[in-house]
């Protein structure tokens, strides 16, 4: 959103003073599948959720950075109690790829991999007591597949048609 907390406070104060909308463009939070994922996370379809993995990688080192922390936040919330990370940095200090482990107040953990130098399968997997769920493309949710402990597919939800995905964020801002 900004480089540091002071900048965020200043930008927020200015937006409030001017009566303007201030938002970070985290487009996956606005997609219809985000609601489906939140409802799934609140359900008991795979029992208590203990962990998730997410990875997002595109060979776009020449472009601005991409992150997949939104997926973990959507499923496990924002009460992070511990963060462990390791990154491989470029000669300019930009992280080329990284592994992050987030531990939550609930005891759940998220294991996240992101990269700007190599492609990944972009999947997210949510692990619960009674099964697991797979999400296709954590950056633009394509499907949610729910499996039982015997790896049998129980349910599949596909992403509804969209133009680019950004139309949902635009509608929310309007």
C-alpha positions in Angstrom: 0.0 0.0 0.0 2.8 2.4 1.0 6.5 2.0 1.8 6.0 2.5 5.5 3.3 3.2 8.2 4.0 6.9 8.3 3.2 7.2 4.6 0.1 5.2 5.1 -1.1 7.5 7.9 -0.4 10.6 5.8 -2.2 9.3 2.8 -5.2 8.1 4.9 -5.5 11.5 6.6 -5.4 13.3 3.2 -8.1 11.0 1.8 -10.3 11.6 4.9 -9.7 15.4 4.7 -10.6 15.4 1.0 -13.5 13.0 1.3 -11.9 10.6 -1.1 -12.0 6.8 -1.4 -8.6 5.3 -0.5 -8.1 1.6 -1.3 -5.4 -0.9 -2.1 -6.1 -2.8 -5.3 -6.3 -6.3 -3.9 -8.7 -7.4 -6.6 -9.1 -11.1 -5.5 -11.0 -9.9 -2.4 -13.8 -8.5 -4.5 -14.4 -11.5 -6.8 -17.5 -13.6 -6.4 -15.3 -16.6 -5.6 -13.9 -14.7 -2.6 -17.3 -14.9 -1.0 -17.5 -18.6 -1.8 -14.1 -19.1 -0.2 -15.1 -17.1 2.9 -18.3 -19.2 3.2 -16.3 -22.4 2.8 -13.8 -21.4 5.4 -16.6 -20.7 7.9 -18.3 -24.0 7.1 -17.5 -27.4 8.6 -17.0 -29.1 5.2 -13.5 -30.2 6.0 -13.7 -29.7 9.8 -11.4 -27.4 11.6 -8.8 -25.9 9.3 -5.3 -26.5 10.5 -3.1 -25.2 7.6 -3.0 -24.0 4.1 -0.4 -23.7 1.4 -0.4 -21.2 -1.4 2.0 -20.4 -4.2 2.1 -17.7 -6.8 4.9 -17.3 -9.3 5.2 -15.7 -12.7 8.4 -14.9 -14.5 7.8 -11.1 -14.3 11.0 -9.9 -12.6 11.0 -6.9 -14.8 7.5 -5.8 -13.4 6.2 -4.8 -10.0 6.1 -7.4 -7.3 3.2 -9.9 -6.8 2.0 -11.3 -3.5 -0.3 -14.1 -2.4 -0.8 -13.3 1.2 -4.4 -12.3 0.4 -5.4 -15.9 0.0 -4.1 -16.8 3.5 -5.9 -13.7 5.0 -9.1 -14.6 3.3 -9.2 -18.2 4.7 -7.4 -17.8 8.1 -8.0 -14.2 9.0 -5.6 -11.5 10.2 -4.6 -12.6 13.7 -1.0 -13.5 12.8 1.1 -14.2 15.9 4.4 -15.2 14.2 6.1 -14.7 10.9 9.1 -16.7 9.6 10.5 -16.1 6.2 13.4 -16.7 3.9 14.0 -15.0 0.6 16.5 -15.1 -2.3 17.3 -11.5 -3.1 18.4 -10.1 -6.4 21.5 -7.9 -6.8 19.3 -4.9 -6.2 17.8 -6.3 -3.0 14.4 -7.3 -4.5 13.1 -10.7 -3.4 13.2 -13.0 -6.4 11.4 -15.7 -4.5 10.4 -16.3 -0.9 8.9 -18.8 1.5 6.8 -17.4 4.4 5.2 -19.3 7.3 2.5 -17.4 9.1 1.2 -18.7 12.5 -2.2 -17.6 13.6 -3.7 -17.1 17.1 -5.9 -20.2 16.3 -2.8 -22.3 16.0 -3.3 -22.7 12.2 -0.4 -22.1 9.8 0.0 -20.8 6.3 2.9 -21.8 4.2 3.3 -19.4 1.2 5.7 -19.4 -1.7 5.9 -16.5 -4.2 8.3 -15.8 -7.1 8.9 -13.3 -9.8 11.4 -15.4 -11.6 9.6 -18.7 -12.2 6.1 -19.9 -12.9 4.2 -22.0 -10.3 1.0 -23.9 -10.4 -0.7 -21.0 -8.5 -2.7 -23.4 -6.4 -3.8 -23.0 -2.8 -4.6 -26.0 -0.7 -6.6 -25.8 2.6 -6.1 -28.7 5.0 -8.8 -29.6 7.6 -9.6 -32.5 9.9 -12.1 -34.1 7.6 -10.5 -33.4 4.2 -8.9 -30.7 2.2 -9.8 -28.2 -0.5 -7.9 -27.0 -3.6 -8.2 -23.5 -5.0 -7.1 -23.0 -8.6 -5.1 -19.8 -9.1 -4.8 -17.9 -5.8 -4.5 -14.7 -7.7 -7.7 -15.0 -9.8 -9.7 -17.8 -8.3 -10.8 -20.4 -10.9 -12.3 -23.2 -8.8 -12.8 -24.6 -5.4 -12.6 -28.4 -5.1 -13.4 -30.1 -1.8 -12.1 -33.6 -1.0 -12.6 -36.0 1.8 -9.9 -37.9 3.7 -10.0 -40.6 1.0 -9.2 -38.0 -1.6 -12.6 -38.3 -3.2 -14.0 -35.2 -4.8 -17.1 -34.1 -2.8 -17.9 -30.8 -4.4 -16.6 -28.4 -7.1 -17.5 -24.7 -7.5 -16.3 -22.9 -10.7 -15.7 -19.2 -11.0 -18.6 -17.4 -12.6 -17.9 -15.7 -15.9 -15.9 -12.5 -15.7 -14.5 -9.8 -18.1 -11.2 -9.3 -16.4 -11.9 -9.8 -12.7 -11.3 -6.1 -12.0 -15.0 -5.3 -12.6 -15.9 -6.5 -9.2 -13.5 -4.2 -7.4 -14.7 -1.3 -9.5 -18.3 -2.1 -8.6 -17.4 -2.2 -4.9 -15.7 1.1 -5.1 -18.6 2.7 -6.9 
